[in-house]
Coordinates of C-alpha atoms in Angstrom, one line a residue:
Chain A
M1 CA -54.2 -22.5 -1.3
A2 CA -55.5 -25.2 -3.8
K3 CA -53.7 -28.4 -4.0
Q4 CA -52.2 -27.8 -7.4
D5 CA -50.8 -24.4 -6.3
R6 CA -49.1 -26.0 -3.4
A7 CA -47.5 -28.7 -5.7
I8 CA -46.1 -26.1 -7.9
R9 CA -44.6 -24.1 -5.1
T10 CA -43.2 -27.2 -3.7
R11 CA -41.5 -28.0 -6.9
R12 CA -40.3 -24.5 -7.5
A13 CA -38.7 -24.6 -3.8
I14 CA -36.9 -27.9 -4.5
L15 CA -35.7 -26.8 -7.7
E16 CA -34.1 -23.4 -6.3
A17 CA -32.6 -25.4 -3.4
A18 CA -31.2 -27.7 -5.7
A19 CA -29.9 -25.0 -7.9
V20 CA -28.3 -23.3 -5.1
V21 CA -26.6 -26.4 -3.8
F22 CA -25.4 -27.4 -7.5
D23 CA -24.1 -23.8 -7.8
E24 CA -22.1 -24.1 -4.5
R25 CA -21.0 -27.7 -4.5
G26 CA -21.0 -28.8 -8.1
Y27 CA -22.6 -31.6 -9.0
D28 CA -20.6 -34.6 -7.6
A29 CA -20.5 -32.9 -4.2
A30 CA -24.2 -32.0 -4.1
T31 CA -26.2 -34.3 -1.9
I32 CA -30.2 -34.9 -1.8
S33 CA -30.0 -34.4 2.1
E34 CA -28.5 -31.0 1.8
I35 CA -31.2 -29.9 -0.8
L36 CA -34.1 -31.3 1.4
A37 CA -32.4 -29.3 4.3
R38 CA -32.5 -26.0 2.3
A39 CA -35.8 -26.7 0.6
E40 CA -37.3 -27.7 4.0
V41 CA -39.5 -30.4 2.5
T42 CA -39.7 -34.0 3.2
K43 CA -38.0 -36.8 1.3
G44 CA -41.3 -38.1 0.2
A45 CA -42.0 -34.5 -1.3
L46 CA -38.9 -34.4 -3.2
Y47 CA -39.2 -37.9 -4.7
F48 CA -42.7 -37.1 -5.7
H49 CA -41.6 -34.3 -7.9
F50 CA -37.9 -35.7 -8.9
A51 CA -36.6 -39.4 -9.5
S52 CA -33.1 -38.7 -8.8
K53 CA -30.2 -36.1 -8.2
E54 CA -29.6 -36.6 -11.9
D55 CA -33.3 -35.6 -12.7
L56 CA -33.1 -32.6 -10.6
A57 CA -29.8 -31.4 -12.4
R58 CA -31.6 -32.0 -15.7
A59 CA -34.7 -29.8 -14.4
V60 CA -32.1 -27.0 -13.3
V61 CA -30.5 -26.9 -16.7
Q62 CA -33.8 -26.9 -18.4
T63 CA -34.8 -23.8 -16.7
R64 CA -31.9 -22.0 -18.3
M65 CA -32.7 -18.7 -19.9
S66 CA -33.2 -19.1 -23.5
V67 CA -30.9 -16.9 -25.8
T68 CA -34.0 -15.4 -27.3
A69 CA -34.9 -14.1 -23.6
L70 CA -31.7 -12.1 -23.8
R71 CA -31.9 -10.4 -27.0
P72 CA -33.3 -7.0 -26.2
E73 CA -36.1 -6.2 -28.1
L74 CA -36.3 -2.5 -27.7
P75 CA -34.8 0.0 -30.0
R76 CA -31.6 1.0 -28.4
S77 CA -29.3 3.9 -29.3
S78 CA -27.1 1.7 -30.9
K79 CA -26.3 -2.0 -31.8
M80 CA -23.3 -1.4 -29.4
Q81 CA -25.6 -0.6 -26.5
E82 CA -27.5 -4.0 -27.5
L83 CA -24.2 -5.6 -27.4
V84 CA -23.3 -4.4 -23.8
D85 CA -26.7 -5.0 -22.8
I86 CA -26.7 -8.8 -23.6
G87 CA -23.8 -9.0 -21.0
L88 CA -24.9 -6.9 -18.6
I89 CA -28.5 -8.1 -18.3
F90 CA -27.2 -11.6 -18.1
T91 CA -24.9 -10.4 -15.4
H92 CA -28.0 -9.1 -13.4
R93 CA -30.0 -12.0 -13.9
L94 CA -27.1 -14.5 -12.6
L95 CA -26.8 -12.1 -9.6
V96 CA -30.6 -12.3 -8.9
D97 CA -31.6 -15.9 -10.0
P98 CA -30.2 -18.9 -8.2
V99 CA -31.7 -21.3 -10.6
L100 CA -29.7 -19.5 -13.5
R101 CA -26.5 -19.8 -11.4
G102 CA -26.9 -23.4 -10.8
S103 CA -27.8 -24.1 -14.4
V104 CA -24.6 -22.2 -15.6
R105 CA -22.6 -24.2 -13.1
L106 CA -23.9 -27.6 -14.3
S107 CA -23.3 -26.6 -18.0
I108 CA -19.7 -25.5 -17.3
E109 CA -19.1 -28.6 -15.4
H110 CA -20.7 -30.8 -18.0
S111 CA -18.8 -29.2 -20.9
A112 CA -15.7 -29.6 -19.2
T113 CA -15.7 -33.4 -19.2
A114 CA -18.0 -33.9 -22.1
P115 CA -16.2 -34.3 -25.6
H116 CA -18.4 -31.7 -27.2
R117 CA -19.2 -28.0 -26.3
D118 CA -22.2 -26.8 -24.8
S119 CA -24.5 -25.7 -27.3
R120 CA -25.2 -22.5 -25.4
F121 CA -21.7 -21.4 -26.2
D122 CA -22.5 -21.3 -29.7
E123 CA -25.9 -19.7 -29.1
W124 CA -24.2 -16.9 -27.4
T125 CA -21.5 -16.5 -30.0
E126 CA -24.0 -16.4 -32.8
L127 CA -26.1 -13.6 -31.0
H128 CA -22.8 -11.5 -30.3
T129 CA -21.7 -12.1 -33.9
R130 CA -25.2 -11.2 -35.4
T131 CA -25.2 -7.8 -33.3
L132 CA -21.7 -6.9 -34.3
M133 CA -22.5 -7.5 -37.9
E134 CA -25.5 -5.4 -37.7
G135 CA -23.5 -2.7 -36.0
K136 CA -20.9 -2.9 -38.7
E137 CA -23.6 -2.4 -41.3
R138 CA -24.8 1.0 -39.7
G139 CA -21.1 2.0 -39.4
E140 CA -21.0 1.8 -35.5
V141 CA -18.1 -0.5 -35.5
L142 CA -14.3 0.1 -36.3
P143 CA -13.2 -1.0 -39.8
H144 CA -10.7 -3.7 -38.6
V145 CA -13.2 -5.4 -36.3
M146 CA -14.1 -9.1 -37.4
P147 CA -17.6 -9.8 -35.8
S148 CA -17.1 -13.6 -35.2
E149 CA -13.6 -13.0 -33.7
V150 CA -14.7 -10.4 -31.3
A151 CA -17.9 -12.4 -30.6
E152 CA -15.8 -15.4 -29.5
L153 CA -13.5 -12.9 -27.5
I154 CA -16.3 -11.5 -25.7
V155 CA -18.0 -14.9 -24.7
A156 CA -14.6 -16.3 -23.7
A157 CA -13.6 -13.3 -21.6
Y158 CA -16.8 -13.2 -19.9
G159 CA -16.5 -16.9 -19.1
G160 CA -13.1 -16.1 -17.5
I161 CA -14.2 -13.1 -15.4
N162 CA -17.3 -15.2 -14.2
A163 CA -15.1 -18.0 -13.2
L164 CA -13.0 -15.9 -11.4
S165 CA -15.7 -13.8 -9.6
Q166 CA -17.0 -16.9 -8.5
T167 CA -13.9 -18.3 -7.1
V168 CA -12.9 -15.0 -5.2
C169 CA -16.0 -13.8 -3.7
G170 CA -19.1 -15.6 -4.9
R171 CA -19.8 -13.2 -7.7
A172 CA -20.0 -10.3 -5.4
D173 CA -18.0 -8.3 -7.8
L174 CA -19.3 -9.7 -11.1
E175 CA -21.2 -6.6 -12.2
R176 CA -17.9 -4.4 -11.7
R177 CA -15.8 -7.0 -13.5
A178 CA -18.3 -7.0 -16.5
I179 CA -18.1 -3.2 -16.5
V180 CA -14.4 -3.3 -16.6
L181 CA -14.5 -5.5 -19.4
Y182 CA -16.7 -3.5 -21.5
E183 CA -15.0 -0.1 -20.5
H184 CA -11.6 -1.5 -21.8
L185 CA -13.0 -3.6 -24.8
M186 CA -15.3 -1.1 -26.5
P187 CA -12.7 1.5 -27.4
G188 CA -11.3 -1.3 -29.7
V189 CA -14.6 -2.3 -31.1
A190 CA -17.0 0.8 -31.4
V191 CA -16.3 4.2 -33.4
P192 CA -15.9 7.0 -31.0
A193 CA -19.3 8.5 -31.6
V194 CA -21.1 5.5 -30.4
L195 CA -18.8 4.8 -27.8
A196 CA -19.4 8.4 -26.2
R197 CA -23.1 7.5 -26.1
L198 CA -22.8 4.0 -24.4
D199 CA -24.2 3.3 -21.1
I200 CA -22.1 1.0 -19.1
A201 CA -22.8 2.5 -15.6
P202 CA -23.3 0.4 -12.6
G203 CA -27.2 -0.7 -12.7
R204 CA -27.6 -0.7 -16.3
G205 CA -28.4 -4.6 -16.5
A206 CA -31.0 -4.1 -14.0
R207 CA -32.4 -1.0 -15.6
A208 CA -32.3 -2.8 -19.3
L209 CA -34.0 -5.8 -17.9
A210 CA -36.8 -4.0 -16.2
E211 CA -37.3 -1.9 -19.5
L212 CA -37.4 -5.2 -21.5
E213 CA -40.0 -6.7 -19.0
R214 CA -42.2 -3.7 -19.2
Q215 CA -42.2 -4.0 -22.8
R216 CA -43.0 -7.8 -22.7
A217 CA -45.9 -7.2 -20.4
A218 CA -47.2 -4.8 -23.0
T219 CA -46.9 -7.3 -25.8
P220 CA -49.8 -9.8 -26.5
A221 CA -48.8 -13.4 -25.2
G222 CA -47.4 -15.6 -28.0
V223 CA -45.9 -12.6 -29.8
A224 CA -42.9 -12.0 -27.6
Chain B
M1 CA 25.8 -42.6 -21.9
A2 CA 26.6 -42.3 -18.0
K3 CA 24.1 -44.1 -15.9
Q4 CA 23.3 -40.6 -14.2
D5 CA 22.5 -39.0 -17.7
R6 CA 20.3 -42.0 -18.5
A7 CA 18.3 -41.6 -15.2
I8 CA 18.0 -37.8 -15.8
R9 CA 16.6 -38.4 -19.2
T10 CA 14.2 -41.4 -18.1
R11 CA 13.0 -39.1 -15.3
R12 CA 12.3 -36.4 -17.9
A13 CA 10.4 -38.8 -20.1
I14 CA 8.2 -40.0 -17.5
L15 CA 7.3 -36.4 -16.4
E16 CA 6.6 -35.2 -20.1
A17 CA 4.4 -38.3 -20.5
A18 CA 2.5 -37.6 -17.3
A19 CA 2.1 -34.0 -18.1
V20 CA 0.6 -34.8 -21.5
V21 CA -1.6 -37.4 -20.0
F22 CA -2.7 -34.9 -17.1
D23 CA -3.4 -32.3 -19.7
E24 CA -5.5 -34.5 -22.0
R25 CA -7.6 -36.4 -19.4
G26 CA -7.3 -34.6 -16.1
Y27 CA -5.9 -35.9 -13.0
D28 CA -8.9 -38.3 -12.1
A29 CA -9.0 -39.9 -15.5
A30 CA -5.2 -40.3 -16.0
T31 CA -3.8 -43.7 -15.4
I32 CA -0.3 -44.9 -14.5
S33 CA -0.5 -47.4 -17.5
E34 CA -1.3 -44.7 -20.0
I35 CA 1.7 -42.9 -18.7
L36 CA 3.8 -45.8 -19.0
A37 CA 2.8 -46.5 -22.5
R38 CA 3.6 -42.8 -23.6
A39 CA 7.0 -42.7 -21.9
E40 CA 8.1 -46.2 -23.1
V41 CA 9.3 -47.2 -19.7
T42 CA 8.8 -50.2 -17.4
K43 CA 6.7 -50.0 -14.4
G44 CA 10.0 -50.3 -12.3
A45 CA 11.6 -47.5 -13.9
L46 CA 8.5 -45.2 -13.1
Y47 CA 8.3 -46.2 -9.6
F48 CA 12.1 -46.0 -9.2
H49 CA 11.6 -42.2 -10.0
F50 CA 7.9 -41.5 -8.6
A51 CA 6.3 -43.1 -5.7
S52 CA 2.6 -42.5 -7.2
K53 CA 0.3 -40.7 -9.5
E54 CA 0.0 -38.0 -6.7
D55 CA 3.7 -37.7 -6.6
L56 CA 3.8 -37.4 -10.5
A57 CA 1.2 -34.6 -10.4
R58 CA 3.2 -32.6 -7.8
A59 CA 6.3 -33.0 -9.8
V60 CA 4.5 -31.9 -13.0
V61 CA 3.1 -28.7 -11.1
Q62 CA 6.6 -27.8 -9.7
T63 CA 8.2 -27.6 -12.8
R64 CA 5.8 -24.6 -13.6
M65 CA 7.4 -21.7 -15.1
S66 CA 8.1 -19.0 -12.3
V67 CA 6.8 -15.7 -12.9
T68 CA 10.2 -14.3 -13.0
A69 CA 11.0 -16.4 -16.0
L70 CA 8.2 -14.5 -17.6
R71 CA 9.1 -11.0 -16.7
P72 CA 10.8 -9.7 -19.9
E73 CA 14.1 -8.1 -18.9
L74 CA 15.2 -6.5 -22.1
P75 CA 14.5 -3.0 -22.5
R76 CA 11.3 -2.9 -24.6
S77 CA 10.0 0.0 -26.9
S78 CA 7.3 0.7 -23.9
K79 CA 6.1 -0.8 -20.7
M80 CA 2.8 -1.7 -22.9
Q81 CA 5.0 -4.1 -25.0
E82 CA 6.1 -5.8 -21.8
L83 CA 2.6 -6.2 -20.9
V84 CA 1.7 -7.8 -24.1
D85 CA 4.8 -9.9 -24.2
I86 CA 4.1 -11.4 -20.8
G87 CA 0.8 -13.0 -22.5
L88 CA 2.3 -13.8 -25.8
I89 CA 5.5 -15.4 -24.3
F90 CA 3.5 -17.6 -22.0
T91 CA 1.2 -18.5 -25.1
H92 CA 4.2 -19.6 -26.9
R93 CA 5.6 -21.6 -24.1
L94 CA 2.3 -23.3 -23.4
L95 CA 2.2 -24.5 -27.0
V96 CA 5.7 -25.8 -27.3
D97 CA 6.0 -27.2 -23.6
P98 CA 3.9 -30.2 -22.7
V99 CA 4.8 -30.1 -19.1
L100 CA 3.7 -26.6 -18.8
R101 CA 0.4 -27.5 -20.3
G102 CA -0.1 -30.6 -17.8
S103 CA 1.2 -28.0 -15.0
V104 CA -1.5 -25.5 -16.0
R105 CA -4.3 -28.0 -16.3
L106 CA -3.5 -29.6 -12.9
S107 CA -3.4 -26.1 -11.4
I108 CA -6.9 -25.3 -12.7
E109 CA -8.4 -28.5 -11.6
H110 CA -6.9 -27.9 -8.1
S111 CA -8.2 -24.2 -7.9
A112 CA -11.7 -25.5 -9.0
T113 CA -12.0 -27.5 -6.1
A114 CA -9.9 -26.1 -3.6
P115 CA -11.4 -23.5 -1.2
H116 CA -8.5 -21.1 -2.1
R117 CA -7.1 -19.6 -5.1
D118 CA -4.0 -20.7 -6.7
S119 CA -1.3 -18.5 -5.7
R120 CA -0.3 -18.5 -9.2
F121 CA -3.3 -16.2 -10.1
D122 CA -2.0 -13.7 -7.6
E123 CA 1.6 -13.7 -9.0
W124 CA 0.3 -13.3 -12.4
T125 CA -2.1 -10.4 -11.4
E126 CA 0.7 -8.7 -9.4
L127 CA 3.1 -8.9 -12.6
H128 CA 0.4 -7.2 -14.6
T129 CA -0.4 -4.7 -12.1
R130 CA 3.3 -3.8 -11.7
T131 CA 4.0 -3.4 -15.6
L132 CA 0.7 -1.2 -15.8
M133 CA 1.8 1.0 -12.9
E134 CA 5.1 1.5 -14.5
G135 CA 3.3 2.3 -17.8
K136 CA 1.3 4.8 -16.0
E137 CA 4.3 6.7 -14.5
R138 CA 5.8 6.9 -18.0
G139 CA 2.6 8.2 -19.4
E140 CA 1.8 5.1 -21.5
V141 CA -1.5 4.5 -20.0
L142 CA -4.7 6.1 -20.6
P143 CA -5.8 8.4 -17.7
H144 CA -9.0 6.4 -16.5
V145 CA -7.1 3.0 -16.4
M146 CA -6.8 1.5 -12.8
P147 CA -3.8 -0.9 -12.9
S148 CA -5.2 -3.5 -10.6
E149 CA -8.7 -3.7 -12.3
V150 CA -7.1 -4.0 -15.8
A151 CA -4.6 -6.7 -14.4
E152 CA -7.4 -8.7 -13.1
L153 CA -9.3 -8.3 -16.4
I154 CA -6.3 -9.6 -18.6
V155 CA -5.5 -12.5 -16.5
A156 CA -9.2 -13.5 -16.0
A157 CA -9.9 -13.1 -20.0
Y158 CA -6.6 -15.0 -20.8
G159 CA -8.1 -17.7 -18.6
G160 CA -11.2 -17.7 -20.5
I161 CA -9.6 -17.8 -24.0
N162 CA -7.2 -20.5 -23.2
A163 CA -10.2 -22.5 -21.6
L164 CA -12.1 -22.2 -24.8
S165 CA -9.2 -22.8 -27.2
Q166 CA -8.5 -26.0 -25.3
T167 CA -12.0 -27.4 -25.5
V168 CA -12.4 -26.3 -29.2
C169 CA -9.2 -27.4 -30.7
G170 CA -6.7 -28.4 -28.3
R171 CA -5.2 -24.9 -28.2
A172 CA -4.3 -25.0 -31.9
D173 CA -5.8 -21.3 -32.2
L174 CA -4.4 -20.0 -28.9
E175 CA -2.1 -17.7 -30.2
R176 CA -4.6 -16.2 -32.7
R177 CA -7.1 -15.7 -29.9
A178 CA -4.3 -13.9 -27.5
I179 CA -3.8 -11.6 -30.5
V180 CA -7.4 -10.6 -30.9
L181 CA -7.5 -10.2 -27.1
Y182 CA -4.7 -7.7 -27.0
E183 CA -5.6 -6.1 -30.5
H184 CA -9.0 -5.2 -29.1
L185 CA -8.1 -4.5 -25.5
M186 CA -5.2 -2.3 -25.7
P187 CA -6.7 0.6 -27.5
G188 CA -8.7 0.9 -24.2
V189 CA -5.5 0.8 -22.1
A190 CA -2.5 2.3 -23.8
V191 CA -2.2 6.1 -25.4
P192 CA -2.3 6.1 -29.1
A193 CA 1.4 7.0 -29.5
V194 CA 2.3 3.9 -27.7
L195 CA -0.3 1.7 -29.2
A196 CA 1.0 2.5 -32.7
R197 CA 4.5 1.0 -31.9
L198 CA 3.2 -2.2 -30.2
D199 CA 4.2 -5.5 -31.9
I200 CA 1.1 -7.8 -31.5
A201 CA 1.8 -9.8 -34.7
P202 CA 1.8 -13.5 -35.0
G203 CA 5.1 -15.0 -34.0
R204 CA 5.8 -12.1 -31.4
G205 CA 5.9 -14.7 -28.4
A206 CA 8.3 -16.8 -30.0
R207 CA 10.7 -13.8 -31.0
A208 CA 10.4 -12.3 -27.7
L209 CA 11.2 -15.7 -26.0
A210 CA 14.2 -16.2 -28.3
E211 CA 15.5 -12.7 -27.5
L212 CA 15.0 -13.3 -23.8
E213 CA 16.8 -16.7 -23.8
R214 CA 19.9 -14.9 -26.0
Q215 CA 20.1 -12.3 -23.2
R216 CA 19.9 -14.8 -20.5
A217 CA 22.7 -17.1 -22.0
A218 CA 24.9 -14.0 -22.2
T219 CA 24.2 -13.2 -18.6
P220 CA 26.8 -14.7 -16.1
A221 CA 25.0 -17.6 -14.0
G222 CA 23.4 -16.6 -10.9
V223 CA 22.6 -13.1 -11.9
A224 CA 19.7 -13.7 -14.3

């Protein structure tokens, strides 16, 4: 293995270990020694890549998935399917990606103490609002639905089920809880004809993400 | 004023001041001197009633509203109205009662760091589950609804909107957010005939609580 490849792998291993420790313990309780033990690297290797615990936390947060990466680009059966897919793809990624989990935990901790909200919340809400507005234009949404209100409801409710699922069982039931959310919320949002064709089945997030990645692989670099 | 009355009022003033400070700052950042300034009492008076900050926090948490106090006892038009009233009465009390707000904040902080969940969460979920099961027996609930799943969804989603509303505007829009939650969730839970008669209008929490208190006042002590 080339020296550079090895350095990249070591850095990635440290980042993943740090994310797992931040996710499990929170920032304050996380220690460099636990991160070292989990990454199976030397102190020297860690400090070669990262200056401090704070520096590590910053790197974990920066790897966060951009909202653009969540926007399903494939033509879906409906805008309401797109809306559901945003949440289910995020759920799937949260379950398979420890760095994303660490990033989310650090962001939530930060926003709880910081006077201003995490900008991620606004990005999420805007993405949901836009999708609901597009759905409304196409006649997919019930007449009384106000896109921005429902967008904030979905984002806040998802935050609540994520926090609960993490506390209760380390997110083992997060997908089920997300499905229960959409199953009971969408009848109050989508018109019946659209509702009947929604795919909210278990595994939908994984399938939608795989589809998205296949499409991205087929798209010339720099366009996606 | 009798000496004893004065002592009770002083204790209450300290408790309310402490709850407000805990709610605004959280346990760690709250200081005895800020509580003293807000309660407008002397250090001696505070330490006569409470031994420490920890003791104050315990007293605030203990004043928490019992779940029994939330169970609407009046015959409602439907069990689904009862379900909605649980959340809307709680919302109203949270907005008018600073001690309850402090208690909720301290409980959430505690459950975030403690390995076990707050027992309040279980009590809330049980109350919602029971109400949904009773609704199911009366044919008020859609066939696919599983009471325990929907109960956990409502409690978690409410937790999310409460956290968001507190962060964004100190809960100024909490009632509106609770209404948006029920407006969009109940069509996926209640049968149309019951749905059509639900009162989820602004002020419902205040009205339902007033009704409840009138009824309690008319009930012999020890029975309610």
